[in-house]
Amino acid sequence: MSLRPISRISRPQEVIDGDGVKIHRVFGHDETSVTDPFLMLDHLENNDPVHFMPGFPWHPHRGIETITYVLDGGVEHQDSLGNRGTLGAGDVQWMTAGSGIIHQEMPHKGSGPIFHGFQLWSNLPAEKKMTDPRYQDIPAGEIPEIIDDDGSKVRLITGKFWGKTGPVSGIATDPRFLDITIPPRTKRRFKVLLDDNAFAYVFSGSGYFKDGSTPFPVQTEYVTEKGVSDTIRSHPVENRNLVLFDRGEEIFVESGDFGLRFLLVSGQPLKEPVAWHGPIVMNTRQELILAFEEYQNGTFLKKKNE
């Protein structure tokens, strides 16, 4: 089984978005061919309400899906379809914007002054860009949490893993979204479909991701399934490190002295042109211009099956 080479390790950029929210932008815009079908990942982690309470007031989306995963605090959401509600710690919302939706997302603190969560943007294929909008709100208690014998824990949001299936369904790119926690000084391997694009984002602890490509100064011993010991290179990773992988069938990771927690996300690349401005992502510039014209003239929102 082939080990995935590591193409790059990077850190997020701090940006201001929404109405003044301080965000760690893990990737976006310049990464579309590498992370396809995923467009952007934001890590929202702040213990100062001044930097997250302004939130994301009313704004449109078309042509994408947004995945909001709350770890601490909450998000109040409201939209042009009349939906409204609150996401709490551990909850997930998978929103398919499709033909168009206007909504707002307003973070709030939990038991302490902290808000912590993620938002991932996933592209829609051209044939589904104008599909009807829909939501999948998944409470924390419905997300499978799988604990292995060594104490490793996986929260399975979508896709199939270790004989379980995540609660989010009907996603065009058949993605897999995992929240993985590994105890201190533990080695694990995780299978990934060969032709999927995949990335890992570390948000707690540290460790090493092993690389199946050419030798590197940091060496480690890796025991294959046949019991043969191979020397392969090992990349150290810290909190807030993004690891982008090349093609392969599995990743191999070793946690550090304080354990390791990371998102592991993979999906089928669309390999389609991307025309992107702000909250709208289409395939051509003409489609993008039309979307903004419709937003300005009041025809942005479509009736079902229009």
Steps between C-alpha positions, in 0.01 A plus 500: 500500500651832388576769756396850394784743430473838675491786254510787749462601864382856572349721766178704474491870423322728743223691320198712588171390349129551553430805713845499659558137601862396547558173314786259436460431128653157448466508120294673235494644147854408391464133598202391291680252274683341795205478740223444239209453574565702817534874454577647838549406864471752783603427858313723745665484839483802727455570869427870451133562411599829335658294222214258430170647627454738199435185296398465138190712428270437205686389186430281195644167385462315172675198348659360816441311823611637837581266787497655847645292786478649850734384777425762766246779524224516242370649176155649450391475136211640301426493127279616216310168502370573847734260679655602828669323788813464710798271463666400827822326597554189290223582250541511122308686231545400136335767287455450125461852362428375147307754292520759773437579863543807719583437862681624807717318755560661837747328735450519875705385796430186697553442871817709481607790277616262225378426150666215313396345172561449130336586173586303188381596152442216253440563131196372313537339155369703207190282467401572861592868527134599467350224713246591768656623825482270801635455853618200695521595867669224698497519882810378680327190635431369148863511388664156540799504733721195451760414763771245418690275741798737522276792599491661157164671441330595175187714459351409163309787341460367147624204300583146606767407751576196717169338407289808584327759282478869587159669534548758220374347175439570132817703435603506133875469554465207746730663756628363828532738798665365815596658832782279630658495846809285563644439849862593579781312324268286288543392136198472273426450134183612323387384157399758239354429156785506250362770267346729764665826594574505872629732769557492874471803725652476848323708764635349822827338604783402270655199331637369170344413168699240311577556135525225238715698255874571489737497804499793739737599784251394769483120485275249668437127490173392339382140521301400193210256497747227398717572802782657298665800663543790260668833562278786385504869566296655778358852508448665840164675540382742766172659603347692207691313230335407169636186333423461129542152356572366153345177367515179702290251692577586861656749736721408794520723806674489838382722784735694727534510878165675548298319235362633174161613370432581138240513226552251218292596197494339157278509192476439128652788298256661257770617255273780381577870442444725802364856475497637855430834654408548865223260608409377151682230301401409144674348197523804272543874539168552320318285758669692778400839356142378457485385864602843629266677259213285628599575857488874424167492313317270741478186285778306675275265695335233285181307555544125534565331167487838324 
